[in-house]
Amino acid sequence: MKNDGKAGSRSAMRYSLVYGGYFCGVWTTQGTNGDEFDFHHNIIASTNTIWIREKGSQRKYKASDSIFADYTKLAGYGSGPLSDSDATSTDFLNMKNVQTTGSIKIEKDQSKRNYLQLAEGSAGSNLKAGLFKKNQ
């Protein structure tokens, strides 16, 4: 979204599956209005950091009905690869019904309908995150 340096509005991340991200699952900036950022029913797993925010950010965000699993750090500031000194507290993040453990499994059999989506029996199947296909 182009916001010409002004605060963004109506941003959302819903029903998303982020697996194996190199750097992070979510990246918010000063332009991402925390009161209007709609974040729910997401799975973020197998990444270095779950949530990156702009250095110096004072914005607060809400996350609900999601799973964060198999990560190194829950939060960090964005300015290149994170070091131990870049770890931040999570006081900016109000989490409601967010699971921070679990085994997220991805289907890697190309012959299956859910290829590269959650494998059968994976944690988070109830969240319905990922790409959808019409039931046959």
PDB file of C-alpha atoms in Angstrom:
ATOM      1  CA  MET A   1       0.000   0.000   0.000  1.00  0.00           C
ATOM      2  CA  LYS A   2       1.400   3.397  -0.954  1.00  0.00           C
ATOM      3  CA  ASN A   3       0.802   5.924   1.786  1.00  0.00           C
ATOM      4  CA  ASP A   4       3.206   8.784   0.892  1.00  0.00           C
ATOM      5  CA  GLY A   5       4.688   8.775   4.397  1.00  0.00           C
ATOM      6  CA  LYS A   6       1.287   8.996   6.089  1.00  0.00           C
ATOM      7  CA  ALA A   7      -0.216   6.392   8.375  1.00  0.00           C
ATOM      8  CA  GLY A   8      -1.675   3.444   6.507  1.00  0.00           C
ATOM      9  CA  SER A   9      -5.175   2.252   7.237  1.00  0.00           C
ATOM     10  CA  ARG A  10      -7.211  -0.890   6.988  1.00  0.00           C
ATOM     11  CA  SER A  11      -4.182  -3.179   6.757  1.00  0.00           C
ATOM     12  CA  ALA A  12      -4.787  -6.874   7.345  1.00  0.00           C
ATOM     13  CA  MET A  13      -3.160 -10.280   7.544  1.00  0.00           C
ATOM     14  CA  ARG A  14      -5.807 -12.993   7.879  1.00  0.00           C
ATOM     15  CA  TYR A  15      -5.874 -16.736   7.245  1.00  0.00           C
ATOM     16  CA  SER A  16      -2.265 -16.723   6.060  1.00  0.00           C
ATOM     17  CA  LEU A  17       0.229 -19.556   6.228  1.00  0.00           C
ATOM     18  CA  VAL A  18       3.847 -18.377   6.413  1.00  0.00           C
ATOM     19  CA  TYR A  19       6.251 -21.315   6.586  1.00  0.00           C
ATOM     20  CA  GLY A  20      10.031 -21.288   6.246  1.00  0.00           C
ATOM     21  CA  GLY A  21      10.409 -17.534   5.973  1.00  0.00           C
ATOM     22  CA  TYR A  22      14.053 -16.466   5.782  1.00  0.00           C
ATOM     23  CA  PHE A  23      13.771 -13.379   7.964  1.00  0.00           C
ATOM     24  CA  CYS A  24      10.286 -12.966   9.443  1.00  0.00           C
ATOM     25  CA  GLY A  25       6.580 -13.637   9.123  1.00  0.00           C
ATOM     26  CA  VAL A  26       5.177 -10.131   9.751  1.00  0.00           C
ATOM     27  CA  TRP A  27       6.868  -6.775   9.161  1.00  0.00           C
ATOM     28  CA  THR A  28       5.094  -3.641  10.349  1.00  0.00           C
ATOM     29  CA  THR A  29       6.259  -0.050   9.944  1.00  0.00           C
ATOM     30  CA  GLN A  30       5.336   3.259  11.566  1.00  0.00           C
ATOM     31  CA  GLY A  31       2.786   3.579   8.746  1.00  0.00           C
ATOM     32  CA  THR A  32       0.958   0.425   9.876  1.00  0.00           C
ATOM     33  CA  ASN A  33      -1.743   1.699  12.213  1.00  0.00           C
ATOM     34  CA  GLY A  34      -1.951  -0.752  15.094  1.00  0.00           C
ATOM     35  CA  ASP A  35      -5.581   0.043  15.875  1.00  0.00           C
ATOM     36  CA  GLU A  36      -6.587  -0.800  12.314  1.00  0.00           C
ATOM     37  CA  PHE A  37      -4.256  -3.735  11.584  1.00  0.00           C
ATOM     38  CA  ASP A  38      -6.499  -6.805  11.416  1.00  0.00           C
ATOM     39  CA  PHE A  39      -4.378  -9.865  12.337  1.00  0.00           C
ATOM     40  CA  HIS A  40      -6.059 -13.223  12.993  1.00  0.00           C
ATOM     41  CA  HIS A  41      -6.192 -16.892  11.966  1.00  0.00           C
ATOM     42  CA  ASN A  42      -2.563 -16.955  10.828  1.00  0.00           C
ATOM     43  CA  ILE A  43       0.133 -19.587  11.134  1.00  0.00           C
ATOM     44  CA  ILE A  44       3.764 -18.487  11.126  1.00  0.00           C
ATOM     45  CA  ALA A  45       6.309 -21.265  11.537  1.00  0.00           C
ATOM     46  CA  SER A  46       9.918 -22.231  10.810  1.00  0.00           C
ATOM     47  CA  THR A  47      11.269 -18.691  10.600  1.00  0.00           C
ATOM     48  CA  ASN A  48      13.919 -16.681  12.381  1.00  0.00           C
ATOM     49  CA  THR A  49      11.611 -14.020  13.809  1.00  0.00           C
ATOM     50  CA  ILE A  50       7.811 -13.941  13.946  1.00  0.00           C
ATOM     51  CA  TRP A  51       7.197 -10.173  14.058  1.00  0.00           C
ATOM     52  CA  ILE A  52       9.571  -7.408  12.924  1.00  0.00           C
ATOM     53  CA  ARG A  53       8.748  -3.777  13.515  1.00  0.00           C
ATOM     54  CA  GLU A  54      10.449  -0.590  12.511  1.00  0.00           C
ATOM     55  CA  LYS A  55      13.238   0.473  14.870  1.00  0.00           C
ATOM     56  CA  GLY A  56      11.884   2.991  17.369  1.00  0.00           C
ATOM     57  CA  SER A  57       8.260   2.017  16.744  1.00  0.00           C
ATOM     58  CA  GLN A  58       5.880   2.689  19.621  1.00  0.00           C
ATOM     59  CA  ARG A  59       2.831   1.220  17.886  1.00  0.00           C
ATOM     60  CA  LYS A  60       0.892  -1.572  19.568  1.00  0.00           C
ATOM     61  CA  TYR A  61      -0.798  -4.447  17.726  1.00  0.00           C
ATOM     62  CA  LYS A  62      -3.333  -7.186  18.416  1.00  0.00           C
ATOM     63  CA  ALA A  63      -2.943 -10.774  17.258  1.00  0.00           C
ATOM     64  CA  SER A  64      -5.630 -13.388  17.802  1.00  0.00           C
ATOM     65  CA  ASP A  65      -6.489 -16.975  16.957  1.00  0.00           C
ATOM     66  CA  SER A  66      -3.075 -17.789  15.504  1.00  0.00           C
ATOM     67  CA  ILE A  67      -0.086 -20.090  15.917  1.00  0.00           C
ATOM     68  CA  PHE A  68       3.562 -19.017  16.109  1.00  0.00           C
ATOM     69  CA  ALA A  69       5.811 -22.096  16.100  1.00  0.00           C
ATOM     70  CA  ASP A  70       9.413 -23.162  15.502  1.00  0.00           C
ATOM     71  CA  TYR A  71      11.005 -19.716  15.583  1.00  0.00           C
ATOM     72  CA  THR A  72      14.174 -18.210  17.047  1.00  0.00           C
ATOM     73  CA  LYS A  73      12.700 -14.903  18.275  1.00  0.00           C
ATOM     74  CA  LEU A  74       9.140 -13.765  18.703  1.00  0.00           C
ATOM     75  CA  ALA A  75       9.919 -10.100  18.038  1.00  0.00           C
ATOM     76  CA  GLY A  76      12.673  -7.900  16.683  1.00  0.00           C
ATOM     77  CA  TYR A  77      13.457  -4.609  15.018  1.00  0.00           C
ATOM     78  CA  GLY A  78      14.103  -4.391  11.300  1.00  0.00           C
ATOM     79  CA  SER A  79      17.459  -3.157  10.065  1.00  0.00           C
ATOM     80  CA  GLY A  80      19.110  -6.207   8.560  1.00  0.00           C
ATOM     81  CA  PRO A  81      19.862  -9.614  10.058  1.00  0.00           C
ATOM     82  CA  LEU A  82      19.049  -9.777  13.759  1.00  0.00           C
ATOM     83  CA  SER A  83      21.640 -10.246  16.451  1.00  0.00           C
ATOM     84  CA  ASP A  84      21.004 -11.168  20.082  1.00  0.00           C
ATOM     85  CA  SER A  85      21.091  -7.479  20.989  1.00  0.00           C
ATOM     86  CA  ASP A  86      18.186  -6.809  18.578  1.00  0.00           C
ATOM     87  CA  ALA A  87      15.716  -8.913  20.559  1.00  0.00           C
ATOM     88  CA  THR A  88      12.770  -6.846  21.731  1.00  0.00           C
ATOM     89  CA  SER A  89      10.077  -7.417  24.283  1.00  0.00           C
ATOM     90  CA  THR A  90       6.625  -8.368  23.125  1.00  0.00           C
ATOM     91  CA  ASP A  91       4.844  -5.677  25.160  1.00  0.00           C
ATOM     92  CA  PHE A  92       3.766  -4.094  21.857  1.00  0.00           C
ATOM     93  CA  LEU A  93       1.759  -7.211  21.001  1.00  0.00           C
ATOM     94  CA  ASN A  94      -1.539  -8.060  22.675  1.00  0.00           C
ATOM     95  CA  MET A  95      -2.009 -11.761  21.965  1.00  0.00           C
ATOM     96  CA  LYS A  96      -5.392 -13.433  22.449  1.00  0.00           C
ATOM     97  CA  ASN A  97      -5.713 -17.168  21.805  1.00  0.00           C
ATOM     98  CA  VAL A  98      -2.242 -17.333  20.218  1.00  0.00           C
ATOM     99  CA  GLN A  99      -0.368 -20.612  20.555  1.00  0.00           C
ATOM    100  CA  THR A 100       3.443 -20.264  20.624  1.00  0.00           C
ATOM    101  CA  THR A 101       4.319 -23.956  20.374  1.00  0.00           C
ATOM    102  CA  GLY A 102       3.238 -26.836  18.217  1.00  0.00           C
ATOM    103  CA  SER A 103       4.268 -28.939  15.291  1.00  0.00           C
ATOM    104  CA  ILE A 104       3.358 -27.418  11.954  1.00  0.00           C
ATOM    105  CA  LYS A 105       3.688 -29.909   9.131  1.00  0.00           C
ATOM    106  CA  ILE A 106       3.522 -29.057   5.447  1.00  0.00           C
ATOM    107  CA  GLU A 107       2.344 -31.546   2.799  1.00  0.00           C
ATOM    108  CA  LYS A 108       5.240 -32.208   0.427  1.00  0.00           C
ATOM    109  CA  ASP A 109       3.645 -34.898  -1.709  1.00  0.00           C
ATOM    110  CA  GLN A 110       2.876 -33.191  -5.045  1.00  0.00           C
ATOM    111  CA  SER A 111       0.102 -35.659  -5.805  1.00  0.00           C
ATOM    112  CA  LYS A 112      -1.999 -34.460  -2.840  1.00  0.00           C
ATOM    113  CA  ARG A 113      -4.624 -31.695  -3.101  1.00  0.00           C
ATOM    114  CA  ASN A 114      -3.084 -29.888  -0.133  1.00  0.00           C
ATOM    115  CA  TYR A 115       0.454 -29.834  -1.562  1.00  0.00           C
ATOM    116  CA  LEU A 116       2.500 -27.087   0.182  1.00  0.00           C
ATOM    117  CA  GLN A 117      -0.395 -26.467   2.588  1.00  0.00           C
ATOM    118  CA  LEU A 118      -0.905 -27.902   6.067  1.00  0.00           C
ATOM    119  CA  ALA A 119      -0.530 -31.671   6.141  1.00  0.00           C
ATOM    120  CA  GLU A 120      -3.341 -33.761   7.579  1.00  0.00           C
ATOM    121  CA  GLY A 121      -3.095 -33.799  11.357  1.00  0.00           C
ATOM    122  CA  SER A 122      -0.881 -30.715  11.545  1.00  0.00           C
ATOM    123  CA  ALA A 123      -1.432 -28.290  14.389  1.00  0.00           C
ATOM    124  CA  GLY A 124      -3.483 -25.340  13.186  1.00  0.00           C
ATOM    125  CA  SER A 125      -5.749 -27.204  10.784  1.00  0.00           C
ATOM    126  CA  ASN A 126      -8.721 -25.685  12.602  1.00  0.00           C
ATOM    127  CA  LEU A 127      -7.549 -22.155  11.677  1.00  0.00           C
ATOM    128  CA  LYS A 128      -8.151 -22.712   7.942  1.00  0.00           C
ATOM    129  CA  ALA A 129      -5.010 -20.741   7.059  1.00  0.00           C
ATOM    130  CA  GLY A 130      -3.510 -21.065   3.590  1.00  0.00           C
ATOM    131  CA  LEU A 131      -4.772 -21.358   0.038  1.00  0.00           C
ATOM    132  CA  PHE A 132      -8.195 -22.801  -0.526  1.00  0.00           C
ATOM    133  CA  LYS A 133      -9.484 -25.052  -3.265  1.00  0.00           C
ATOM    134  CA  LYS A 134     -13.071 -25.869  -4.044  1.00  0.00           C
ATOM    135  CA  ASN A 135     -14.125 -29.106  -2.337  1.00  0.00           C
ATOM    136  CA  GLN A 136     -14.900 -31.884  -4.768  1.00  0.00           C
TER     137      GLN A 136
END
